[in-house]
Coordinates of C-alpha atoms and ligand atoms in Angstrom, one line a residue:
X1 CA 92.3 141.8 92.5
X2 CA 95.2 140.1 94.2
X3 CA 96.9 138.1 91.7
X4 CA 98.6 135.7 93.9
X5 CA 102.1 134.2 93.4
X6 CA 102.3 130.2 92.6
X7 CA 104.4 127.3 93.0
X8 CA 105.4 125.2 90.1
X9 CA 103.2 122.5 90.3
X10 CA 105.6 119.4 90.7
X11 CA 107.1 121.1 93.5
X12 CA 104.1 121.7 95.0
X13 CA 103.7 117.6 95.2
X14 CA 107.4 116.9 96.1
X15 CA 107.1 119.3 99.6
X16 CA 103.3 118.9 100.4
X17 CA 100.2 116.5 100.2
X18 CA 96.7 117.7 99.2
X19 CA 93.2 117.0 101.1
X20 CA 90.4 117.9 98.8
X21 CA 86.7 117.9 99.9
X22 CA 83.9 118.6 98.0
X23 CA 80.5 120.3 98.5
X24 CA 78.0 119.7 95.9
X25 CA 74.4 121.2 95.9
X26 CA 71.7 119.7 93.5
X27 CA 68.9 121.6 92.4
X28 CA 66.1 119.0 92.5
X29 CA 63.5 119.1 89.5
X30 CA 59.9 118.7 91.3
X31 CA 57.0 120.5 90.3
X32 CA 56.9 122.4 93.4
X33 CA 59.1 124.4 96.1
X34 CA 60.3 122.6 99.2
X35 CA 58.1 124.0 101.8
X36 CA 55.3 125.6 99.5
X37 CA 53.2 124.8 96.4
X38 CA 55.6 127.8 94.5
X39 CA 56.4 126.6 90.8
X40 CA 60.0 124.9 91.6
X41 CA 61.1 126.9 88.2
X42 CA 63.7 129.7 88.6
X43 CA 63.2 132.4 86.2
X44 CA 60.3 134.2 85.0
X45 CA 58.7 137.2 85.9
X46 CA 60.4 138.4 89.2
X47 CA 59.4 137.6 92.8
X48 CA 55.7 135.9 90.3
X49 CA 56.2 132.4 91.9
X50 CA 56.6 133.5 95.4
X51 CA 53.7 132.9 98.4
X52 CA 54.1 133.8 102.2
X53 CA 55.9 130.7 103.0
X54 CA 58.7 131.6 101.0
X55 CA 58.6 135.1 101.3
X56 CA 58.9 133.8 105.5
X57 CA 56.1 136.1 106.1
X58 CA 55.1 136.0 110.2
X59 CA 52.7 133.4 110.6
X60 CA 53.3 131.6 107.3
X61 CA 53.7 127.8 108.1
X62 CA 55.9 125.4 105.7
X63 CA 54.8 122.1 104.6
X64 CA 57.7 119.4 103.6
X65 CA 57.6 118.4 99.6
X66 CA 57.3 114.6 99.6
X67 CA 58.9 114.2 96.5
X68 CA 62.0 115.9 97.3
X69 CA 62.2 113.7 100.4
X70 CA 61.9 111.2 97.8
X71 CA 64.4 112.5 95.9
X72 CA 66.5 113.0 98.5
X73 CA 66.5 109.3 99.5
X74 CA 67.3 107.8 96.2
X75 CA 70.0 110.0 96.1
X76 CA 71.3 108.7 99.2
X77 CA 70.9 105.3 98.4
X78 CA 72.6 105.8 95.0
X79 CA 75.5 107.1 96.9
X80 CA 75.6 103.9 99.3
X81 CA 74.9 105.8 102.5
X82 CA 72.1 104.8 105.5
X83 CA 69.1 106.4 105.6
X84 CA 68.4 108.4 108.7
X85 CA 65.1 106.1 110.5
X86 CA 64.2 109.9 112.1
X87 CA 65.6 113.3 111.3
X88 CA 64.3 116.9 111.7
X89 CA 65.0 120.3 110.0
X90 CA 66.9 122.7 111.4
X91 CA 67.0 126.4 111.3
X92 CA 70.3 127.8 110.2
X93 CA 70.8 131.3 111.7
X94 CA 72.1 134.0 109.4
X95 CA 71.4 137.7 107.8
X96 CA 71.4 138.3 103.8
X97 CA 69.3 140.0 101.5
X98 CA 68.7 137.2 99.7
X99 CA 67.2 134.9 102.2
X100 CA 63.7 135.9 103.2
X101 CA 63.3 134.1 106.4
X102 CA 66.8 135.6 107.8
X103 CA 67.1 131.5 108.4
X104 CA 67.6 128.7 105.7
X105 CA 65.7 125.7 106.5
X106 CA 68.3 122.7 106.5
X107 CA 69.4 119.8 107.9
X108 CA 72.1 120.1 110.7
X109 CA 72.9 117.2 113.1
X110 CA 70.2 114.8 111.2
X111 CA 71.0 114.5 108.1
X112 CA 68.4 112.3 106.0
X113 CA 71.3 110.3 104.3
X114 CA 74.9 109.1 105.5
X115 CA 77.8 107.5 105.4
X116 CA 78.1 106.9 102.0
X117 CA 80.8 106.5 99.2
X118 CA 81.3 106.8 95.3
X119 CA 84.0 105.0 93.4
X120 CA 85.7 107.2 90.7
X121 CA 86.8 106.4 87.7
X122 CA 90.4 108.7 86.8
X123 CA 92.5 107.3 84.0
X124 CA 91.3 104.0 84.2
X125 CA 91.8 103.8 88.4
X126 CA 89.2 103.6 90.6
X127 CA 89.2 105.7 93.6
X128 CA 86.8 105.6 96.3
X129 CA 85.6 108.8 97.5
X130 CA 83.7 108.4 100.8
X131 CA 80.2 110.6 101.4
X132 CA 79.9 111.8 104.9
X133 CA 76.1 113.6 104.0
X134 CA 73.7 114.4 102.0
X135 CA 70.8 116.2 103.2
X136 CA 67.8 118.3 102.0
X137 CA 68.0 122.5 102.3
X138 CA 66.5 124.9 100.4
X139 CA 67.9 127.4 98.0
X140 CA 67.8 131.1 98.5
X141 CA 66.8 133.7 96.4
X142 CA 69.5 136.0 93.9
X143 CA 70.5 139.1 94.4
X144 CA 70.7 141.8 90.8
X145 CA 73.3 144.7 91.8
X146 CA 72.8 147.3 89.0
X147 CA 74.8 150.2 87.9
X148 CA 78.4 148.8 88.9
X149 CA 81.0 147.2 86.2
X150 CA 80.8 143.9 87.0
X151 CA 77.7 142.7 88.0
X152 CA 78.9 142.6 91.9
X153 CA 77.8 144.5 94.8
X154 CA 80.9 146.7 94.9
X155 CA 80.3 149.9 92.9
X156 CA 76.9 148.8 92.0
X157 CA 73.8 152.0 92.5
X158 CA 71.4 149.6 93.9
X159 CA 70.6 145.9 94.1
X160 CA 67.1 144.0 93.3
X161 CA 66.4 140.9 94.8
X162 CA 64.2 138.5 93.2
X163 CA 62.2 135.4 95.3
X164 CA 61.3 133.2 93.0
X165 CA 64.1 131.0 93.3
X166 CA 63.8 131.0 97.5
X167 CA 62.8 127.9 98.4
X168 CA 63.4 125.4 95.8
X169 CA 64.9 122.1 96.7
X170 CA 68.1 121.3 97.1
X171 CA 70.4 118.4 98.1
X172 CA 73.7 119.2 99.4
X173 CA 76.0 116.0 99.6
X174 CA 79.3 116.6 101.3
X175 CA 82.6 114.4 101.3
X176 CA 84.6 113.1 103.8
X177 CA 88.6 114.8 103.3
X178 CA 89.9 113.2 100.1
X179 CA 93.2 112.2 101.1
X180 CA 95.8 110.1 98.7
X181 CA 94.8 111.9 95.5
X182 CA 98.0 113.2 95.1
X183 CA 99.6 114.3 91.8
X184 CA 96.0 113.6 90.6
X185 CA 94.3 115.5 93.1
X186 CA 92.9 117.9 90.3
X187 CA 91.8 115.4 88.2
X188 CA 90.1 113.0 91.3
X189 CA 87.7 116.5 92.3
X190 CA 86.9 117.0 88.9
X191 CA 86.1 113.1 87.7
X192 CA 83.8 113.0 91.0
X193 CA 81.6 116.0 90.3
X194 CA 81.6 115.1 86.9
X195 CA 80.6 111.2 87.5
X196 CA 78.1 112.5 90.4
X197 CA 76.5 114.6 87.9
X198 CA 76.1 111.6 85.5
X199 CA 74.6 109.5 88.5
X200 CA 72.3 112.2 89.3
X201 CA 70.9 112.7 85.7
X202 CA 70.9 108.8 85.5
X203 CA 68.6 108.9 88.8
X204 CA 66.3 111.7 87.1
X205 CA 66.2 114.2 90.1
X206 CA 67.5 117.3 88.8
X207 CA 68.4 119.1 85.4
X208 CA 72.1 119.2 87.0
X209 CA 73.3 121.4 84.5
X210 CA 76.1 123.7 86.1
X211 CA 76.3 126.8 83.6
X212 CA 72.7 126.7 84.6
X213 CA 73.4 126.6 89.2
X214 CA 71.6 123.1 89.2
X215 CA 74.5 121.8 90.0
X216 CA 77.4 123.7 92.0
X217 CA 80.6 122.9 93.5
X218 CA 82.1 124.2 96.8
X219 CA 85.6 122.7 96.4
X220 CA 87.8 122.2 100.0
X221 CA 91.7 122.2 99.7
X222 CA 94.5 122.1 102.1
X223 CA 97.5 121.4 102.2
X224 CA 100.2 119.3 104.9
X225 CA 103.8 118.6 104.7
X226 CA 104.1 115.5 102.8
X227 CA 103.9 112.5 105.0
X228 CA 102.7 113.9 108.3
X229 CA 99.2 112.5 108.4
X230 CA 97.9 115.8 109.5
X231 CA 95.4 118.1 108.2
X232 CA 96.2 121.6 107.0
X233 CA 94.0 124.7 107.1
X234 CA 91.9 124.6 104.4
X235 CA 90.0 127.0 101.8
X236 CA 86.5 126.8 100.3
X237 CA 86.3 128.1 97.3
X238 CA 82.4 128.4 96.3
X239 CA 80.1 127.7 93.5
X240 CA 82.8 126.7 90.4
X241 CA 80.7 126.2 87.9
X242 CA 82.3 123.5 85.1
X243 CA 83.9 120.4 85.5
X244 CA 87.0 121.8 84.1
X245 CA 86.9 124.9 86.4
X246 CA 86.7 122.0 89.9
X247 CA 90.0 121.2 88.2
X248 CA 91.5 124.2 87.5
X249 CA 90.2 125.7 90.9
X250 CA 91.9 122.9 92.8
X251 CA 95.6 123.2 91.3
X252 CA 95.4 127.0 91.1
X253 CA 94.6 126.7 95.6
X254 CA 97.2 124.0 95.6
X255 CA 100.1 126.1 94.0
X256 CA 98.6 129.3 96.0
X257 CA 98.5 127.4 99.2
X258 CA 101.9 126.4 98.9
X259 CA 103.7 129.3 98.0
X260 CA 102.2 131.1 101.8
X261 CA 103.2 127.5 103.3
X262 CA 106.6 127.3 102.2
X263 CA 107.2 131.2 103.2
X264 CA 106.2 130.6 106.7
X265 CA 103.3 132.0 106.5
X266 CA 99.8 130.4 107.4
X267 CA 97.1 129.8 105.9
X268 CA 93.7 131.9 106.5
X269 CA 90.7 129.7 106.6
X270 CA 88.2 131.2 104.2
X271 CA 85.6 131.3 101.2
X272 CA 87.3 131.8 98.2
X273 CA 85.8 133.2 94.4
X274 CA 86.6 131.4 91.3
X275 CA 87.2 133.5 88.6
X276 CA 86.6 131.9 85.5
X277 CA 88.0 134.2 82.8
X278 CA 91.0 134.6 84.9
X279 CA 91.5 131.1 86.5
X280 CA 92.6 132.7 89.4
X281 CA 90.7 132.5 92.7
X282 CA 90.5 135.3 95.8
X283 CA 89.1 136.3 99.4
X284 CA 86.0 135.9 99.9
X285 CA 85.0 136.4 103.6
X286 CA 86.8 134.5 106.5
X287 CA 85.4 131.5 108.0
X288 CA 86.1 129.8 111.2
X289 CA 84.7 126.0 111.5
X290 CA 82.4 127.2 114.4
X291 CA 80.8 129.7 113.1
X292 CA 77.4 130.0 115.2
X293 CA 74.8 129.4 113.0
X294 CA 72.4 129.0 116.2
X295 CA 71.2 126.4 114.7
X296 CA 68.2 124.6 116.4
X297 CA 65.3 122.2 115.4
X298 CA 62.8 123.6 113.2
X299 CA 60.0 123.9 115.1
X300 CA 57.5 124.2 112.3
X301 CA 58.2 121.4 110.4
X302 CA 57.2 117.2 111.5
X303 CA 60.0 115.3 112.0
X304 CA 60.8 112.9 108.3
X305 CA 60.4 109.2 109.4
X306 CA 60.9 107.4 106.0
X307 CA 59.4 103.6 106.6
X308 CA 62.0 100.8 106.0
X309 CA 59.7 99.5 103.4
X310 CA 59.1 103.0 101.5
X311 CA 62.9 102.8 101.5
X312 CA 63.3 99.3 100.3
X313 CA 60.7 100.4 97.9
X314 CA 63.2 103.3 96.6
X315 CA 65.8 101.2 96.4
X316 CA 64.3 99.0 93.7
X317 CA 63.9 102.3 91.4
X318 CA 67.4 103.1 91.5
X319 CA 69.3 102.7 88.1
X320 CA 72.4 100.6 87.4
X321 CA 75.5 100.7 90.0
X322 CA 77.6 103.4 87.9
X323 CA 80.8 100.9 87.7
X324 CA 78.9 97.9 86.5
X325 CA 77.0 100.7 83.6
X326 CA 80.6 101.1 82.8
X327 CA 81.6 97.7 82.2
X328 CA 78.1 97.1 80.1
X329 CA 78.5 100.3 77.7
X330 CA 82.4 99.5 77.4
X331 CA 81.4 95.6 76.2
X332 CA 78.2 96.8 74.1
X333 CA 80.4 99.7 72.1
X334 CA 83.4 97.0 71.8
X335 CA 85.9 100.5 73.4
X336 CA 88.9 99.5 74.2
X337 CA 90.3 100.6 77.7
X338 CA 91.7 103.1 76.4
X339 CA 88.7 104.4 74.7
X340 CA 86.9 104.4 77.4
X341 CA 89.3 106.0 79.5
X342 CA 89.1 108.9 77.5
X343 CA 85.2 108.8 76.8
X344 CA 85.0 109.4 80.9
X345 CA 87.7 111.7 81.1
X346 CA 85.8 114.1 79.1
X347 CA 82.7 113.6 80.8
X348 CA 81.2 111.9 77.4
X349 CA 80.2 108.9 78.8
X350 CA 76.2 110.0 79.1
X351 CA 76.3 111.9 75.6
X352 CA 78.1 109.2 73.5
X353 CA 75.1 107.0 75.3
X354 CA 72.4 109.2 74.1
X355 CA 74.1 109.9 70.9
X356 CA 74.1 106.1 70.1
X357 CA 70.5 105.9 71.3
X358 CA 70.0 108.6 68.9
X359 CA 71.2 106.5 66.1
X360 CA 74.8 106.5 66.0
X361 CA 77.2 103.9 65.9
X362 CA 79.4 103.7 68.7
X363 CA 82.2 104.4 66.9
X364 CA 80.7 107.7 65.1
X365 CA 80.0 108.9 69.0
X366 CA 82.7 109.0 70.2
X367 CA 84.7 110.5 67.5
X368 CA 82.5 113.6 67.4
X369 CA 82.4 114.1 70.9
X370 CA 86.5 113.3 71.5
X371 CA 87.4 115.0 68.3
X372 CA 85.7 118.1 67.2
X373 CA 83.3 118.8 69.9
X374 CA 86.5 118.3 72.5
X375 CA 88.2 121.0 70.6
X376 CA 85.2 123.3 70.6
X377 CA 84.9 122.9 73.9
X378 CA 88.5 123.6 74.7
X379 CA 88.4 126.8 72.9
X380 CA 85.3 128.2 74.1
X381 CA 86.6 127.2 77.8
X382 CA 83.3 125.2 78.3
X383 CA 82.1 121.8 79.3
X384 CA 80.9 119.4 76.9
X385 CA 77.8 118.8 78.2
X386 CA 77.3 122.6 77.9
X387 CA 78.0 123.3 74.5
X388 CA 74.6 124.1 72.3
X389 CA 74.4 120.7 70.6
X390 CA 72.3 117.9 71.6
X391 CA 73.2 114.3 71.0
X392 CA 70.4 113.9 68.8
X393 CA 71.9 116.9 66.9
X394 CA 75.0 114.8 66.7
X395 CA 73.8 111.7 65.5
X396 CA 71.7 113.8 62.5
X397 CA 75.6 115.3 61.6
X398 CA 76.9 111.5 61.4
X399 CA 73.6 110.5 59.5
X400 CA 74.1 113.4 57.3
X401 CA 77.6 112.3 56.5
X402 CA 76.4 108.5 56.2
X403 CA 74.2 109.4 53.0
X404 CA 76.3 111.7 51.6
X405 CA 74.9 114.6 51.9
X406 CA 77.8 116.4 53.4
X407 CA 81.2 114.9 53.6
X408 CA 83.0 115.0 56.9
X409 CA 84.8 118.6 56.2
X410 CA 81.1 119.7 55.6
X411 CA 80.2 118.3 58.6
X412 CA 82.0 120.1 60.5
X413 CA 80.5 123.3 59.3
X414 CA 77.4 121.8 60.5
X415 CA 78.0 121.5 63.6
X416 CA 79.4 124.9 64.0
X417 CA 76.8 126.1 62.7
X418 CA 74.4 124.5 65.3
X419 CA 76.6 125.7 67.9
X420 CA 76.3 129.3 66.2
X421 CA 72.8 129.0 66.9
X422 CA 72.0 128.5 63.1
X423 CA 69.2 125.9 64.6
X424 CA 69.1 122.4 63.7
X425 CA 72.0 120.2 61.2
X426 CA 69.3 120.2 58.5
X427 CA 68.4 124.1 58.4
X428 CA 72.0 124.6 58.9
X429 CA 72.4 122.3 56.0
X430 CA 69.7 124.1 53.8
X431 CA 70.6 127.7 55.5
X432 CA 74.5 127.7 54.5
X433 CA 74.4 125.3 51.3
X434 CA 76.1 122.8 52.5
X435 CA 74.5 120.0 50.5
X436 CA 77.4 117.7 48.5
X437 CA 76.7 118.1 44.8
X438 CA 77.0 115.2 42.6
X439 CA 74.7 115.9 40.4
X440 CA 76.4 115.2 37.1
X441 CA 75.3 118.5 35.4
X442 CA 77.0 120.7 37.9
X443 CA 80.0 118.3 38.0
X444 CA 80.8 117.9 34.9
X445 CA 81.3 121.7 34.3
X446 CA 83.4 121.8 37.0
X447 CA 85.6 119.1 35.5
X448 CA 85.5 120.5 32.1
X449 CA 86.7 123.4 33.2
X450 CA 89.5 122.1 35.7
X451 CA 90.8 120.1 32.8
X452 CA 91.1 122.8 30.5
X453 CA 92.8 124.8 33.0
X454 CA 95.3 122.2 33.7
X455 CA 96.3 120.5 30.4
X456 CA 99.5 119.0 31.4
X457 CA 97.8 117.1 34.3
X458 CA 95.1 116.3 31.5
X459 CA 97.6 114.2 29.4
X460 CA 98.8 112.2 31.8
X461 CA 95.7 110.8 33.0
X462 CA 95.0 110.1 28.8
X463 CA 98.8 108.4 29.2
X464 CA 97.0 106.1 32.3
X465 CA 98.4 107.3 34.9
X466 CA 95.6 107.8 37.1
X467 CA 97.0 108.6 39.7
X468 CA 97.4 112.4 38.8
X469 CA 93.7 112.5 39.2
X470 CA 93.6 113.6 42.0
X471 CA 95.3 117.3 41.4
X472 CA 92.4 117.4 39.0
X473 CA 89.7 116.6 42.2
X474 CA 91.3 119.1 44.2
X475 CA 90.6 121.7 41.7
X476 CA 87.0 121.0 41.4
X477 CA 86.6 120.7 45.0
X478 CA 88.6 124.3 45.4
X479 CA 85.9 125.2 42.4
X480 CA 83.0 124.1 44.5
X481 CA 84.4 125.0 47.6
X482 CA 84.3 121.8 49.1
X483 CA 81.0 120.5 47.9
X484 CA 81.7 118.4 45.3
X485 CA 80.6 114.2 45.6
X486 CA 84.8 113.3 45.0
X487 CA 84.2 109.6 44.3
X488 CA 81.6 111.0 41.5
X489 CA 84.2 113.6 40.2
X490 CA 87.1 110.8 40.1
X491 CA 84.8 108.7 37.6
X492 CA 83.8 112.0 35.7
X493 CA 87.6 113.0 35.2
X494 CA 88.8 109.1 34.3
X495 CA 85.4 108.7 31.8
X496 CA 86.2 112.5 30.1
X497 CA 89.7 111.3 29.5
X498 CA 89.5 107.6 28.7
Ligands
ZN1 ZN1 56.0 129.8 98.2

């Protein structure tokens, strides 16, 4: 592995400016494959929900899924592009084991949707990030190499290849080169993926969870001296799969690109792995921008003629413009700016929502999800949205705390234990013991016993100074690791020595 060498970052931005663009593919959620009546569900028993059609069998002939054209559509529309009146498939022309038909099925020169943009919300600025395409593919199947170290073809005995997921729908929507991002170039690639993701999941199209591949990232980079307007060689470094890893993949090409830049050297224009234990990226294989897919229309396939008025239709079913959501959740919570700031940044906006909806108070939301669950998620090197705790589970933790039956230390204990897989806060709850005592029986031994133990502490608490207490509570809490009701155990202590 060739652990390249890297520029500090803040010189990186006083010699050069960055042009991102991103790739994103969706997985869309219908019932069925693209082209065929398949199960749409990856996973299973292998090469089960596979047919002639996507096994591209001679003679088999594809039928376009309505519902993903659908899909497709209100995607578009969501993202404030045209919608093609007439466009066609297209056969795109290459060998790999993976890809039954030795073509994928995509869209080329037609794409259904256009000319499009997002605005992006990164510490509290909005930048506009403009959509050239998004149009409907399919997605191959996945290759198993077994017998190597790790997991790759390279030293591997032999490789398996499994169907099932050939076929199923996808949506890949492409940016235009995101120029002006600058310092917060970094941050700008990984706000969009994560607010596209929010608007996809808002729209109902697709699972788009990335630790899952519903939802991957190709992310673009170059590099040009700063100021000149031009357009350096870029990079493509494929499927990063977190929100944090877009980031991390886009300042570790920006410091690598600029080390070969300043040297003299040039740039190779290529596909790039992200390695996420690392954090470094390398080669992949090297791509020129015309490579010749041979692509030409699909001659099995109708061409897709969406009526103005199905589209009109479409447009009525879209859900709220993500900035004015914003505005609405930021006045209904009562955040301040910079609360919400923050709640975005860490791609909390949708789980605080459905936390909330779940039955917490605003307030209670976002200090689980910014506080405890930020720092688990830190550690673990994991997005939020992928850690294994639902906002329901969250808003049982906060009503847990809210009747006492744990305090907040125990509620932290909860939660890790959810995240441990321990199953939901209440068997955790029941599993580990976690319950708050205050039942007087079980307290006042406790306190009996811390009071003999301390005696001096003991007799000034007789004298009224109550304020000692609380070296008594902390050794009844130690006693009960934790456990003990301390409001309950203060009156015990100030009633036993009245
Ligand atoms: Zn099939």
């Amino acid at each position: 592995m060739n652990d390249a060498a890297l520029m500090p970052y803040d010189d990186v931005l006083a010699a050069f400016d960055p042009a991102l663009g991103l790739e994103v593919h969706v997985e869309l959620n219908t019932a069925s494959k693209m082209f065929c009546g398949c199960p749409a569900t990856f996973g299973g028993e292998p090469n089960a929900g596979t047919c002639p059609t996507c096994l591209g069998l001679p003679g088999a002939m594809p039928v376009v899924n309505g519902k993903a054209v659908e899909s497709a559509i209100r995607i578009g529309l969501a993202l404030n592009c045209d919608i093609a009146e007439w466009c066609r498939f297209a056969r795109k022309n290459y060998f790999y084991p993976d890809m039954p038909k030795n073509f994928q099925t995509s869209q080329y020169d037609e794409p259904i949707a256009f000319d499009g943009w997002m605005d992006v919300d990164v510490d509290g600025e909005t930048f506009r990030v403009e959509i050239e395409r998004a149009h409907m593919e399919e997605d191959t199947g996945k290759s198993l190499h077994v017998g190597g170290a790790t997991g790759r073809i390279h030293g591997a005995d032999y490789s398996l290849v499994d169907y099932n997921r050939a076929g199923i729908p996808l949506i890949e929507i492409v940016t235009r080169p995101i120029l002006g991002a600058g310092e917060k170039a970094p941050e700008v690639a990984k706000a969009y993926v994560s607010q596209l993701r929010e608007l996809i999941v808002a729209l109902g199209v697709s699972e788009a969870r990335m630790d899952q591949g519903n939802l991957r990232a190709d992310v673009n980079l170059s590099l040009s001296p700063k100021g000149s307007g031009t357009l350096g060689t870029r990079t493509e470094t494929k499927n990063v799969n977190s929100f944090r890893s877009v980031e991390r993949a886009v300042r570790y090409e920006m410091q690598r690109h600029a080390v070969i830049l300043s040297d003299g050297g040039s740039i190779l224009q290529e596909t790039r792995h992200w390695h996420e234990d690392t954090g470094i990226t390398t080669s992949g294989r090297e791509k020129s921008d015309a490579e010749d897919y041979r692509y030409f229309p699909e001659p099995d396939l109708v061409p897709v003629a969406p009526s103005r008025e199905w589209v009109d239709e479409l447009r009525g079913t879209l859900p709220e413009n993500p900035t004015a959501r914003r505005a609405r959740l930021q006045e209904e919570w009562g955040f301040s700016d910079l609360d919400m700031r923050d709640t975005i940044g860490a791609g909390a906006l949708g789980l605080v929502e459905e936390t909330i909806a779940a039955g917490a108070t605003p307030q209670a939301a976002r200090k689980w999800w910014l506080g405890e669950l930020a720092r688990r998620s830190n550690e673990d090197g994991v997005d939020l949205v992928d850690l294994a705790i639902t906002p329901a589970d969250v808003a049982r933790v906060q009503a847990l705390v809210d009747d006492k039956t744990v305090n907040d230390k125990l509620a932290r204990q909860v939660i890790e234990g959810v995240l441990a897989g321990e199953g939901t806060p209440d068997e955790v709850v029941a599993g580990r013991g976690l319950a708050v005592v205050s039942d007087d029986g079980a307290l006042g031994a406790a306190v009996d016993k811390a009071i003999s133990e301390n005696p001096d502490v003991a007799d000034k608490i007789r004298d009224g100074k109550h304020a000692a207490a609380g070296a008594l509570i902390g050794a009844v809490m130690k006693e009960m690791r934790g456990q003990a009701d301390a409001a309950r155990v203060r009156e015990l202590i100030l009633e036993k020595l009245a």
